[in-house]
Coordinates of N, CA and C in Angstrom, one line a residue:
R1 N 7.2 -22.4 -32.4 CA 7.7 -21.1 -32.1 C 8.4 -21.0 -30.7
R2 N 9.5 -20.5 -30.6 CA 10.2 -20.4 -29.3 C 9.9 -19.1 -28.6
L3 N 9.6 -19.3 -27.3 CA 9.4 -18.1 -26.4 C 10.8 -17.5 -26.1
D4 N 11.1 -16.4 -26.5 CA 12.4 -15.8 -26.2 C 12.2 -14.3 -26.1
T5 N 12.0 -13.8 -24.9 CA 11.7 -12.4 -24.7 C 12.3 -11.9 -23.4
S6 N 12.7 -10.6 -23.4 CA 13.1 -10.0 -22.2 C 12.0 -9.1 -21.7
Q7 N 10.9 -9.0 -22.5 CA 9.7 -8.1 -22.1 C 8.7 -8.9 -21.3
T8 N 8.6 -8.6 -20.1 CA 7.6 -9.3 -19.2 C 6.8 -8.2 -18.5
C9 N 5.7 -8.7 -17.8 CA 4.8 -7.8 -17.1 C 5.5 -7.1 -15.9
C10 N 6.5 -7.7 -15.3 CA 7.2 -7.1 -14.2 C 8.6 -7.7 -14.2
G11 N 9.5 -7.0 -13.6 CA 10.9 -7.4 -13.6 C 11.2 -8.7 -13.0
W12 N 10.4 -9.1 -12.0 CA 10.7 -10.3 -11.3 C 10.0 -11.5 -12.0
C13 N 9.3 -11.3 -13.1 CA 8.8 -12.5 -13.9 C 9.7 -12.9 -15.0
K14 N 10.7 -12.2 -15.3 CA 11.6 -12.4 -16.5 C 12.2 -13.8 -16.4
T15 N 12.8 -14.2 -15.2 CA 13.5 -15.4 -15.1 C 12.7 -16.6 -15.4
C16 N 11.4 -16.6 -15.1 CA 10.6 -17.8 -15.4 C 10.5 -18.0 -16.9
Y17 N 10.4 -16.9 -17.6 CA 10.3 -17.0 -19.1 C 11.6 -17.5 -19.6
T18 N 12.7 -17.0 -19.1 CA 14.0 -17.5 -19.5 C 14.2 -18.9 -19.3
T19 N 13.8 -19.5 -18.2 CA 14.0 -20.9 -18.0 C 12.9 -21.7 -18.6
A20 N 11.7 -21.2 -18.7 CA 10.6 -22.0 -19.3 C 10.7 -22.2 -20.8
R21 N 11.4 -21.3 -21.5 CA 11.5 -21.4 -22.9 C 12.1 -22.7 -23.4
H22 N 12.7 -23.4 -22.6 CA 13.3 -24.7 -23.0 C 12.4 -25.9 -22.6
S23 N 11.2 -25.7 -22.2 CA 10.3 -26.8 -21.8 C 9.0 -26.7 -22.6
R24 N 8.3 -27.8 -22.6 CA 7.0 -27.9 -23.3 C 7.2 -27.5 -24.8
S25 N 6.2 -27.3 -25.5 CA 6.3 -27.0 -26.9 C 6.9 -25.6 -27.1
S26 N 6.4 -24.6 -26.3 CA 7.0 -23.3 -26.5 C 7.4 -22.7 -25.1
G27 N 7.0 -23.3 -24.1 CA 7.3 -22.8 -22.7 C 6.3 -21.8 -22.3
A28 N 5.4 -21.3 -23.2 CA 4.5 -20.2 -22.8 C 3.5 -20.6 -21.7
A29 N 3.0 -21.9 -21.8 CA 2.0 -22.3 -20.8 C 2.7 -22.4 -19.4
A30 N 3.8 -23.0 -19.4 CA 4.5 -23.1 -18.1 C 5.0 -21.8 -17.5
A31 N 5.5 -20.9 -18.4 CA 5.9 -19.6 -17.9 C 4.7 -18.9 -17.4
G32 N 3.6 -19.0 -18.1 CA 2.4 -18.3 -17.7 C 1.9 -18.7 -16.4
T33 N 1.9 -20.0 -16.1 CA 1.4 -20.3 -14.7 C 2.4 -20.0 -13.7
F34 N 3.7 -19.9 -14.0 CA 4.6 -19.5 -13.0 C 4.4 -18.0 -12.7
S35 N 4.2 -17.2 -13.8 CA 4.1 -15.8 -13.5 C 2.8 -15.5 -12.8
C36 N 1.7 -16.3 -13.1 CA 0.5 -16.1 -12.3 C 0.8 -16.4 -10.8
G37 N 1.6 -17.5 -10.6 CA 1.9 -17.8 -9.2 C 2.7 -16.8 -8.5
T38 N 3.5 -16.1 -9.2 CA 4.4 -15.1 -8.5 C 3.9 -13.7 -8.6
C39 N 3.1 -13.4 -9.6 CA 2.7 -12.0 -9.8 C 1.2 -11.7 -9.5
A40 N 0.4 -12.7 -9.6 CA -1.1 -12.3 -9.6 C -1.9 -13.2 -8.7
V41 N -1.6 -14.4 -8.4 CA -2.5 -15.3 -7.7 C -2.6 -14.9 -6.2
P42 N -3.8 -14.9 -5.7 CA -4.0 -14.5 -4.3 C -3.1 -15.3 -3.3
P43 N -2.9 -16.6 -3.5 CA -2.1 -17.2 -2.4 C -0.7 -16.6 -2.2
A44 N -0.2 -15.9 -3.1 CA 1.1 -15.3 -3.0 C 1.1 -13.8 -2.6
E45 N 1.0 -12.9 -3.5 CA 1.2 -11.5 -3.2 C 0.0 -10.9 -2.5
L46 N -1.2 -11.4 -2.7 CA -2.4 -10.8 -2.0 C -2.3 -11.2 -0.5
L47 N -1.8 -12.3 -0.2 CA -1.6 -12.7 1.2 C -0.5 -11.9 1.8
L48 N 0.6 -11.7 1.1 CA 1.7 -11.0 1.6 C 1.5 -9.5 1.6
R49 N 0.7 -9.0 0.7 CA 0.5 -7.6 0.5 C 1.8 -6.9 0.1
R50 N 2.6 -7.6 -0.6 CA 3.9 -7.1 -1.2 C 4.4 -8.1 -2.2
P51 N 5.3 -7.7 -3.1 CA 5.9 -8.6 -4.0 C 6.5 -9.8 -3.3
W52 N 6.3 -11.0 -3.8 CA 6.9 -12.2 -3.2 C 8.4 -12.4 -3.6
L53 N 8.7 -12.2 -4.9 CA 10.1 -12.4 -5.4 C 10.6 -11.2 -6.1
P54 N 10.8 -10.1 -5.5 CA 11.2 -8.9 -6.2 C 12.7 -8.7 -6.5
G55 N 13.2 -9.5 -7.4 CA 14.6 -9.4 -7.8 C 14.9 -8.1 -8.6
T56 N 16.1 -7.6 -8.5 CA 16.5 -6.4 -9.1 C 17.3 -6.6 -10.4
S57 N 17.7 -7.8 -10.7 CA 18.4 -8.2 -11.9 C 18.1 -9.7 -12.1
D58 N 18.6 -10.2 -13.3 CA 18.4 -11.6 -13.6 C 19.0 -12.5 -12.5
I59 N 20.2 -12.2 -12.1 CA 20.9 -13.0 -11.1 C 20.2 -12.9 -9.7
D60 N 19.9 -11.6 -9.4 CA 19.2 -11.4 -8.1 C 17.9 -12.1 -8.1
Q61 N 17.2 -12.1 -9.3 CA 15.9 -12.8 -9.4 C 16.0 -14.3 -9.2
L62 N 17.0 -14.9 -9.8 CA 17.3 -16.3 -9.6 C 17.5 -16.6 -8.1
G63 N 18.3 -15.7 -7.4 CA 18.5 -15.9 -6.0 C 17.3 -15.9 -5.2
K64 N 16.4 -14.9 -5.5 CA 15.1 -14.8 -4.8 C 14.3 -16.1 -5.0
I65 N 14.2 -16.6 -6.2 CA 13.4 -17.8 -6.5 C 14.0 -19.0 -5.8
F66 N 15.4 -19.1 -5.8 CA 16.0 -20.2 -5.2 C 15.8 -20.2 -3.7
Q67 N 15.9 -19.0 -3.1 CA 15.6 -18.9 -1.7 C 14.2 -19.4 -1.3
A68 N 13.2 -19.0 -2.1 CA 11.9 -19.4 -1.8 C 11.5 -20.8 -2.2
L69 N 12.1 -21.3 -3.3 CA 11.7 -22.6 -3.9 C 12.8 -23.6 -3.9
G70 N 14.0 -23.3 -3.5 CA 15.2 -24.2 -3.6 C 15.9 -24.1 -4.9
T71 N 17.0 -24.6 -5.0 CA 17.8 -24.6 -6.3 C 17.4 -25.8 -7.2
P72 N 17.5 -25.7 -8.5 CA 17.2 -26.8 -9.4 C 18.2 -27.9 -9.2
T73 N 17.7 -29.1 -9.2 CA 18.5 -30.3 -9.1 C 18.0 -31.3 -10.1
K74 N 18.8 -32.4 -10.3 CA 18.3 -33.5 -11.1 C 17.0 -34.1 -10.6
D75 N 16.9 -34.0 -9.2 CA 15.7 -34.6 -8.6 C 14.4 -33.8 -8.8
N76 N 14.5 -32.5 -8.8 CA 13.3 -31.6 -8.9 C 13.1 -31.0 -10.3
W77 N 14.0 -31.3 -11.2 CA 13.9 -30.8 -12.6 C 14.7 -31.7 -13.5
K78 N 14.0 -32.7 -14.0 CA 14.7 -33.6 -14.9 C 15.3 -32.9 -16.1
G79 N 16.6 -33.1 -16.3 CA 17.3 -32.6 -17.4 C 17.8 -31.1 -17.3
V80 N 17.7 -30.6 -16.1 CA 18.1 -29.2 -15.9 C 19.5 -28.9 -16.3
E81 N 20.4 -29.9 -16.0 CA 21.8 -29.7 -16.3 C 22.1 -29.7 -17.8
N82 N 21.1 -30.1 -18.6 CA 21.3 -30.1 -20.1 C 20.8 -28.9 -20.7
L83 N 20.2 -27.9 -20.0 CA 19.7 -26.7 -20.6 C 20.9 -25.9 -21.1
P84 N 20.7 -25.1 -22.2 CA 21.8 -24.3 -22.7 C 22.2 -23.2 -21.6
H85 N 23.4 -23.0 -21.5 CA 24.0 -22.0 -20.5 C 23.7 -22.4 -19.1
Y86 N 23.4 -23.7 -18.8 CA 23.1 -24.1 -17.4 C 24.3 -23.8 -16.5
V87 N 24.0 -23.2 -15.3 CA 25.0 -23.0 -14.3 C 24.5 -23.6 -13.0
A88 N 25.3 -24.4 -12.4 CA 25.0 -24.9 -11.1 C 25.1 -23.8 -10.0
F89 N 24.1 -23.6 -9.2 CA 24.1 -22.7 -8.1 C 24.3 -23.4 -6.8
Q90 N 24.8 -22.6 -5.8 CA 25.0 -23.2 -4.5 C 23.6 -23.8 -4.0
P91 N 23.6 -25.0 -3.6 CA 22.3 -25.6 -3.2 C 21.7 -24.8 -2.0
T92 N 20.4 -24.6 -2.2 CA 19.6 -23.8 -1.2 C 18.4 -24.7 -0.9
T93 N 18.1 -24.8 0.4 CA 16.9 -25.5 0.9 C 15.9 -24.4 1.3
P94 N 14.8 -24.4 0.6 CA 13.8 -23.4 0.9 C 13.0 -23.6 2.2
A95 N 12.5 -22.5 2.7 CA 11.6 -22.6 3.9 C 10.3 -23.2 3.3
P96 N 9.6 -24.0 4.1 CA 8.3 -24.5 3.6 C 7.3 -23.4 3.2
L97 N 6.5 -23.6 2.2 CA 5.6 -22.6 1.8 C 4.6 -22.2 3.0
R98 N 4.3 -23.2 3.8 CA 3.5 -22.9 5.0 C 4.1 -21.8 5.9
Q99 N 5.5 -21.8 6.0 CA 6.2 -20.8 6.8 C 6.2 -19.5 6.0
Q100 N 6.3 -19.5 4.7 CA 6.4 -18.3 3.9 C 5.0 -17.6 3.9
F101 N 3.9 -18.4 3.9 CA 2.5 -18.0 3.8 C 1.7 -18.6 5.0
P102 N 1.9 -18.1 6.2 CA 1.3 -18.8 7.4 C -0.2 -18.6 7.4
G103 N -0.8 -17.7 6.7 CA -2.2 -17.5 6.7 C -3.0 -18.2 5.6
A104 N -2.2 -18.9 4.7 CA -2.8 -19.5 3.5 C -3.5 -20.8 3.9
S105 N -4.6 -21.1 3.1 CA -5.2 -22.4 3.3 C -4.4 -23.5 2.7
D106 N -4.7 -24.7 3.0 CA -3.9 -25.8 2.5 C -4.1 -25.9 0.9
D107 N -5.3 -25.6 0.5 CA -5.6 -25.6 -1.0 C -4.8 -24.5 -1.7
A108 N -4.7 -23.4 -1.1 CA -4.0 -22.3 -1.7 C -2.5 -22.6 -1.8
L109 N -1.9 -23.2 -0.7 CA -0.5 -23.6 -0.8 C -0.3 -24.7 -1.8
D110 N -1.2 -25.6 -1.9 CA -1.0 -26.7 -2.8 C -1.0 -26.2 -4.3
L111 N -2.0 -25.3 -4.6 CA -2.0 -24.7 -5.9 C -0.8 -23.9 -6.2
L112 N -0.4 -23.1 -5.2 CA 0.8 -22.2 -5.4 C 2.0 -23.1 -5.6
A113 N 2.2 -24.2 -4.8 CA 3.4 -25.1 -5.0 C 3.4 -25.7 -6.4
K114 N 2.2 -26.0 -6.9 CA 2.2 -26.6 -8.3 C 2.5 -25.6 -9.3
M115 N 2.0 -24.3 -9.2 CA 2.2 -23.3 -10.2 C 3.6 -22.8 -10.2
V116 N 4.3 -22.9 -9.1 CA 5.7 -22.3 -9.1 C 6.7 -23.5 -9.0
A117 N 6.4 -24.7 -9.4 CA 7.4 -25.8 -9.5 C 8.5 -25.3 -10.3
L118 N 9.7 -25.6 -9.9 CA 10.9 -25.2 -10.7 C 10.9 -25.8 -12.1
D119 N 10.5 -27.1 -12.2 CA 10.5 -27.7 -13.5 C 9.2 -27.3 -14.2
P120 N 9.3 -26.6 -15.3 CA 8.1 -26.1 -16.0 C 7.2 -27.2 -16.5
N121 N 7.8 -28.4 -16.7 CA 7.0 -29.5 -17.2 C 6.1 -30.1 -16.1
R122 N 6.4 -29.7 -14.8 CA 5.6 -30.2 -13.7 C 4.5 -29.2 -13.3
R123 N 4.5 -28.0 -13.9 CA 3.5 -27.0 -13.6 C 2.2 -27.3 -14.4
P124 N 1.0 -27.0 -13.8 CA -0.2 -27.2 -14.5 C -0.4 -26.1 -15.6
T125 N -1.2 -26.5 -16.6 CA -1.6 -25.5 -17.5 C -2.6 -24.6 -16.9
A126 N -3.0 -23.5 -17.5 CA -4.0 -22.6 -16.9 C -5.3 -23.4 -16.7
T127 N -5.7 -24.2 -17.7 CA -6.9 -24.9 -17.6 C -6.9 -25.9 -16.4
E128 N -5.7 -26.6 -16.2 CA -5.6 -27.5 -15.1 C -5.6 -26.8 -13.8
A129 N -5.0 -25.6 -13.7 CA -4.9 -24.9 -12.5 C -6.3 -24.4 -12.1
L130 N -7.2 -24.0 -13.1 CA -8.5 -23.6 -12.8 C -9.4 -24.7 -12.3
Q131 N -9.0 -26.0 -12.5 CA -9.8 -27.1 -12.0 C -9.4 -27.4 -10.5
H132 N -8.4 -26.8 -10.0 CA -7.9 -27.0 -8.6 C -9.0 -26.7 -7.6
P133 N -9.1 -27.5 -6.5 CA -10.1 -27.3 -5.5 C -10.1 -25.9 -4.9
Y134 N -9.0 -25.2 -4.9 CA -8.9 -23.9 -4.4 C -10.0 -23.0 -4.9
F135 N -10.3 -23.1 -6.2 CA -11.3 -22.2 -6.9 C -12.7 -22.6 -6.6
S136 N -13.0 -23.8 -6.0 CA -14.3 -24.2 -5.7 C -14.7 -24.4 -4.3
N137 N -13.7 -24.2 -3.4 CA -14.0 -24.3 -2.0 C -14.6 -23.1 -1.4
A138 N -15.2 -23.2 -0.2 CA -15.8 -22.1 0.5 C -14.7 -21.2 0.9
P139 N -14.9 -19.9 1.0 CA -16.2 -19.2 0.7 C -16.3 -19.0 -0.8
A140 N -17.6 -19.1 -1.2 CA -17.8 -18.8 -2.7 C -17.6 -17.4 -3.0
P141 N -17.3 -17.1 -4.3 CA -17.0 -15.7 -4.6 C -18.3 -14.9 -4.4
T142 N -18.1 -13.6 -4.1 CA -19.3 -12.7 -4.0 C -19.9 -12.5 -5.4
P143 N -21.2 -12.6 -5.5 CA -21.9 -12.3 -6.8 C -21.5 -10.9 -7.2
P144 N -21.3 -10.6 -8.5 CA -20.9 -9.3 -8.9 C -21.9 -8.2 -8.5
G145 N -23.2 -8.5 -8.4 CA -24.1 -7.4 -8.0 C -24.0 -7.0 -6.6
K146 N -23.4 -7.9 -5.8 CA -23.2 -7.5 -4.3 C -21.9 -6.9 -4.0
L147 N -21.0 -6.8 -5.0 CA -19.7 -6.2 -4.7 C -19.9 -4.7 -4.5
P148 N -19.0 -4.1 -3.6 CA -19.1 -2.7 -3.4 C -18.7 -1.9 -4.6
K149 N -19.4 -0.8 -4.8 CA -19.1 0.0 -6.0 C -18.6 1.4 -5.5
P150 N -17.6 2.0 -6.3 CA -17.1 3.3 -5.9 C -18.3 4.3 -6.0
P151 N -18.2 5.4 -5.2 CA -19.2 6.4 -5.3 C -19.1 7.1 -6.6
L152 N -20.2 7.5 -7.2 CA -20.2 8.3 -8.4 C -19.9 9.7 -8.1
R153 N -19.0 10.3 -8.9 CA -18.6 11.7 -8.7 C -18.7 12.5 -10.0
E154 N -19.1 13.7 -9.9 CA -19.2 14.6 -11.1 C -17.8 14.8 -11.7
D155 N -16.8 14.8 -10.9 CA -15.5 15.1 -11.4 C -14.6 13.8 -11.5
N156 N -15.3 12.7 -11.9 CA -14.6 11.5 -12.0 C -13.5 11.5 -13.1
P157 N -12.3 11.4 -12.7 CA -11.2 11.5 -13.7 C -11.2 10.3 -14.6
L158 N -11.9 9.3 -14.3 CA -11.9 8.1 -15.2 C -13.0 8.2 -16.2
Q159 N -13.9 9.1 -16.1 CA -15.0 9.3 -17.0 C -14.5 9.7 -18.3
V160 N -14.9 9.1 -19.3 CA -14.5 9.4 -20.7 C -15.6 9.9 -21.5
S161 N -15.4 11.0 -22.1 CA -16.4 11.6 -23.0 C -16.1 11.2 -24.4
W162 N -17.0 10.6 -25.1 CA -16.8 10.2 -26.5 C -17.7 11.0 -27.4
H163 N -17.2 11.6 -28.4 CA -18.0 12.4 -29.3 C -17.6 12.0 -30.7
P164 N -18.5 11.2 -31.4 CA -18.2 10.7 -32.7 C -18.1 11.9 -33.7
Q165 N -17.2 11.8 -34.6 CA -16.9 12.9 -35.6 C -17.8 12.8 -36.8

């Protein structure tokens, strides 16, 4: 089954789905780790506290990705020139991820770099990404019982009343 959708979780995740659909068996695993890298993983947006690659259109999105990660070449994406509708973009040399994320740990940057590799075949699967040292290094996660809880309110707008019929 081919991944071919314009429906994504956010506008700036669409381009990775468009490019990843031509890789691996369906492209879904590679697209998924890319979108985690750009939309959800702490080494990116939680460190920046803003969207990392907020494109306003498909072409603008590609420009943002290429600014951050460089343009695809035969060296960093084997066979990229053979993709349907391939267009060569002006070569762009990205700033190192360390410069883009100065407060990130080495493990966070390593994981991020792997998850957002331009070549979808070089990205880890979700299972492989979860085995990365970033997820097992100190500090350990806070046990759920020790996490802060919001105060209980009588007028809690999220409280749902359910009355079986």
